[in-house]
Every structure is written in structure tokens, then in C-alpha cells.
Short mmCIF file of N, CA and C in Angstrom, two decimals:
data_model
loop_
_atom_site.label_atom_id
_atom_site.label_comp_id
_atom_site.label_asym_id
_atom_site.label_seq_id
_atom_site.Cartn_x
_atom_site.Cartn_y
_atom_site.Cartn_z
N GLU A 1 88.59 -58.02 101.40
CA GLU A 1 87.81 -59.23 101.45
C GLU A 1 86.44 -58.96 100.85
N ALA A 2 85.81 -60.02 100.38
CA ALA A 2 84.47 -59.91 99.82
C ALA A 2 83.73 -61.21 100.05
N GLY A 3 82.41 -61.11 100.14
CA GLY A 3 81.63 -62.33 100.32
C GLY A 3 80.15 -62.04 100.35
N PHE A 4 79.39 -63.14 100.29
CA PHE A 4 77.94 -63.08 100.42
C PHE A 4 77.58 -63.25 101.88
N VAL A 5 76.58 -62.51 102.34
CA VAL A 5 76.12 -62.62 103.73
C VAL A 5 74.62 -62.87 103.71
N ARG A 6 74.20 -63.94 104.41
CA ARG A 6 72.77 -64.22 104.58
C ARG A 6 72.43 -63.91 106.03
N THR A 7 71.44 -63.05 106.24
CA THR A 7 70.94 -62.71 107.57
C THR A 7 69.50 -63.18 107.64
N ALA A 8 69.18 -63.96 108.65
CA ALA A 8 67.83 -64.52 108.78
C ALA A 8 66.79 -63.41 108.88
N ALA A 9 65.62 -63.67 108.34
CA ALA A 9 64.51 -62.71 108.39
C ALA A 9 64.29 -62.25 109.83
N GLY A 10 64.24 -60.95 110.03
CA GLY A 10 63.99 -60.37 111.34
C GLY A 10 65.18 -60.30 112.27
N ALA A 11 66.31 -60.87 111.86
CA ALA A 11 67.50 -60.89 112.73
C ALA A 11 68.23 -59.56 112.69
N THR A 12 68.98 -59.29 113.75
CA THR A 12 69.81 -58.10 113.83
C THR A 12 71.27 -58.50 113.79
N PHE A 13 72.05 -57.86 112.91
CA PHE A 13 73.50 -58.04 112.91
C PHE A 13 74.03 -57.12 113.99
N PRO A 14 74.88 -57.62 114.89
CA PRO A 14 75.26 -56.84 116.07
C PRO A 14 76.02 -55.55 115.75
N ARG A 15 75.97 -54.65 116.72
CA ARG A 15 76.67 -53.37 116.63
C ARG A 15 78.16 -53.65 116.40
N HIS A 16 78.73 -52.96 115.42
CA HIS A 16 80.13 -53.19 115.09
C HIS A 16 80.76 -51.92 114.51
N ARG A 17 82.09 -51.92 114.51
CA ARG A 17 82.87 -50.79 113.98
C ARG A 17 83.64 -51.29 112.76
N HIS A 18 83.69 -50.46 111.73
CA HIS A 18 84.40 -50.81 110.51
C HIS A 18 85.87 -50.43 110.61
N LEU A 19 86.76 -51.40 110.34
CA LEU A 19 88.21 -51.17 110.39
C LEU A 19 88.72 -50.57 109.09
N GLY A 20 87.87 -50.53 108.10
CA GLY A 20 88.15 -49.92 106.80
C GLY A 20 86.82 -49.64 106.13
N SER A 21 86.86 -49.10 104.94
CA SER A 21 85.61 -48.80 104.25
C SER A 21 84.89 -50.09 103.88
N GLU A 22 83.57 -49.97 103.63
CA GLU A 22 82.76 -51.12 103.27
C GLU A 22 81.73 -50.69 102.24
N ILE A 23 81.49 -51.57 101.26
CA ILE A 23 80.43 -51.36 100.28
C ILE A 23 79.56 -52.61 100.28
N THR A 24 78.25 -52.43 100.43
CA THR A 24 77.29 -53.53 100.48
C THR A 24 76.25 -53.34 99.39
N LEU A 25 75.95 -54.40 98.66
CA LEU A 25 74.88 -54.41 97.67
C LEU A 25 73.80 -55.37 98.16
N VAL A 26 72.58 -54.87 98.30
CA VAL A 26 71.46 -55.72 98.71
C VAL A 26 70.98 -56.51 97.49
N LEU A 27 70.96 -57.85 97.63
CA LEU A 27 70.52 -58.72 96.53
C LEU A 27 69.08 -59.17 96.71
N GLU A 28 68.73 -59.61 97.93
CA GLU A 28 67.36 -60.08 98.23
C GLU A 28 66.97 -59.60 99.62
N GLY A 29 65.68 -59.41 99.82
CA GLY A 29 65.18 -58.95 101.11
C GLY A 29 65.40 -57.46 101.28
N GLY A 30 65.36 -57.01 102.51
CA GLY A 30 65.56 -55.61 102.82
C GLY A 30 66.12 -55.48 104.21
N LEU A 31 66.58 -54.28 104.54
CA LEU A 31 67.14 -54.06 105.87
C LEU A 31 66.97 -52.61 106.30
N TRP A 32 66.98 -52.42 107.61
CA TRP A 32 66.97 -51.09 108.22
C TRP A 32 68.34 -50.83 108.81
N ASP A 33 68.92 -49.67 108.49
CA ASP A 33 70.23 -49.29 108.99
C ASP A 33 70.22 -47.78 109.23
N ASN A 34 70.45 -47.39 110.48
CA ASN A 34 70.48 -45.97 110.85
C ASN A 34 69.25 -45.21 110.37
N GLY A 35 68.07 -45.83 110.54
CA GLY A 35 66.81 -45.17 110.21
C GLY A 35 66.45 -45.16 108.73
N ARG A 36 67.24 -45.82 107.91
CA ARG A 36 66.95 -45.86 106.46
C ARG A 36 66.66 -47.30 106.04
N HIS A 37 65.69 -47.46 105.16
CA HIS A 37 65.31 -48.77 104.64
C HIS A 37 65.97 -48.99 103.29
N TYR A 38 66.66 -50.12 103.14
CA TYR A 38 67.33 -50.47 101.89
C TYR A 38 66.67 -51.69 101.27
N LEU A 39 66.55 -51.69 99.95
CA LEU A 39 65.90 -52.76 99.19
C LEU A 39 66.87 -53.29 98.13
N PRO A 40 66.51 -54.40 97.45
CA PRO A 40 67.40 -54.95 96.43
C PRO A 40 67.86 -53.91 95.41
N ARG A 41 69.11 -54.06 95.02
CA ARG A 41 69.82 -53.20 94.06
C ARG A 41 70.30 -51.90 94.68
N GLU A 42 70.08 -51.69 95.98
CA GLU A 42 70.61 -50.49 96.62
C GLU A 42 71.98 -50.78 97.22
N ILE A 43 72.82 -49.75 97.22
CA ILE A 43 74.19 -49.85 97.73
C ILE A 43 74.30 -49.05 99.02
N ILE A 44 75.00 -49.64 99.99
CA ILE A 44 75.25 -49.00 101.28
C ILE A 44 76.76 -48.83 101.42
N GLU A 45 77.21 -47.62 101.70
CA GLU A 45 78.64 -47.37 101.88
C GLU A 45 78.90 -46.93 103.32
N LYS A 46 79.93 -47.52 103.92
CA LYS A 46 80.32 -47.18 105.29
C LYS A 46 81.79 -46.77 105.28
N ASP A 47 82.10 -45.72 106.04
CA ASP A 47 83.46 -45.23 106.15
C ASP A 47 84.23 -45.96 107.25
N THR A 48 85.53 -45.89 107.19
CA THR A 48 86.40 -46.41 108.25
C THR A 48 85.98 -45.80 109.58
N ASP A 49 85.93 -46.62 110.62
CA ASP A 49 85.57 -46.25 111.99
C ASP A 49 84.08 -45.97 112.20
N SER A 50 83.25 -46.13 111.17
CA SER A 50 81.81 -45.96 111.39
C SER A 50 81.29 -47.12 112.23
N VAL A 51 80.26 -46.83 113.04
CA VAL A 51 79.67 -47.81 113.95
C VAL A 51 78.18 -47.90 113.66
N HIS A 52 77.67 -49.14 113.58
CA HIS A 52 76.23 -49.31 113.34
C HIS A 52 75.84 -50.76 113.58
N GLU A 53 74.54 -51.02 113.50
CA GLU A 53 73.98 -52.36 113.45
C GLU A 53 72.84 -52.29 112.44
N TYR A 54 72.41 -53.43 111.94
CA TYR A 54 71.27 -53.41 111.02
C TYR A 54 70.32 -54.55 111.33
N ARG A 55 69.08 -54.39 110.88
CA ARG A 55 68.03 -55.40 111.11
C ARG A 55 67.42 -55.79 109.78
N ALA A 56 67.37 -57.10 109.52
CA ALA A 56 66.75 -57.61 108.29
C ALA A 56 65.23 -57.49 108.40
N ASP A 57 64.58 -57.23 107.28
CA ASP A 57 63.12 -57.22 107.25
C ASP A 57 62.57 -58.58 107.71
N PRO A 58 61.39 -58.60 108.32
CA PRO A 58 60.86 -59.85 108.86
C PRO A 58 60.28 -60.81 107.82
N GLU A 59 60.03 -60.36 106.62
CA GLU A 59 59.33 -61.18 105.63
C GLU A 59 60.21 -62.26 104.97
N ARG A 60 61.50 -61.99 104.82
CA ARG A 60 62.37 -62.96 104.13
C ARG A 60 63.82 -62.73 104.52
N ASP A 61 64.64 -63.76 104.32
CA ASP A 61 66.07 -63.63 104.60
C ASP A 61 66.66 -62.52 103.75
N LEU A 62 67.67 -61.88 104.30
CA LEU A 62 68.42 -60.82 103.62
C LEU A 62 69.67 -61.45 103.03
N ILE A 63 69.94 -61.17 101.77
CA ILE A 63 71.17 -61.62 101.13
C ILE A 63 71.87 -60.40 100.55
N THR A 64 73.13 -60.24 100.94
CA THR A 64 73.94 -59.11 100.47
C THR A 64 75.28 -59.63 99.96
N VAL A 65 75.94 -58.83 99.16
CA VAL A 65 77.34 -59.07 98.82
C VAL A 65 78.10 -57.87 99.38
N VAL A 66 79.20 -58.17 100.08
CA VAL A 66 79.91 -57.13 100.83
C VAL A 66 81.39 -57.15 100.48
N VAL A 67 81.95 -55.96 100.25
CA VAL A 67 83.39 -55.77 100.12
C VAL A 67 83.81 -54.96 101.33
N TYR A 68 84.71 -55.51 102.15
CA TYR A 68 85.03 -54.86 103.42
C TYR A 68 86.49 -55.09 103.80
N HIS A 69 86.91 -54.38 104.84
CA HIS A 69 88.29 -54.45 105.33
C HIS A 69 88.33 -54.75 106.81
N GLY A 70 87.40 -55.55 107.27
CA GLY A 70 87.37 -55.99 108.66
C GLY A 70 86.39 -55.20 109.51
N ILE A 71 85.85 -55.90 110.54
CA ILE A 71 84.97 -55.26 111.51
C ILE A 71 85.37 -55.71 112.91
N GLU A 72 84.95 -54.93 113.89
CA GLU A 72 85.13 -55.26 115.30
C GLU A 72 83.74 -55.26 115.93
N ILE A 73 83.29 -56.42 116.43
CA ILE A 73 81.99 -56.50 117.10
C ILE A 73 82.11 -55.78 118.44
N LEU A 74 81.16 -54.91 118.74
CA LEU A 74 81.21 -54.11 119.98
C LEU A 74 80.30 -54.69 121.05
#
């Protein structure tokens, strides 16, 4: 599956587990994930069974494009 995801400025996407690998490209805004800050044009890769949550920067909405194989909200 693939799609665009908009996360409101300052919002946190809940803790979840990946049911398959995931590749995310940041298009607009920024986010914090596992202590690392990502900005536009950066790619984030997650392995199957990885668990995390992320927080969008407070200044503007975060827009990403994501290719994934399902998640489970924890």
C-alpha cells in the first residue's frame, strides 16, 4: 500500500508496530522519530516488527508519502 499522510503541526502519531517494511519520504514540515529529526527530502526506513511513534514539528503540518505493509496501533 502507498499513500500521502498529513499530520497536524505538533501532533503525535501513536505508538505502533510495523507488520512489514515501510519507507517514508518527508515532503513538507519535519518530524522527530526515535531521537532523530527528519526534514523534507529525507527518507525513513522501518523494518518489519519495528515499534515507534513520531511527533510532527510544531511550526507546520507534516506531509509524507509512505509505502507500507500494514501497522498495528499499540
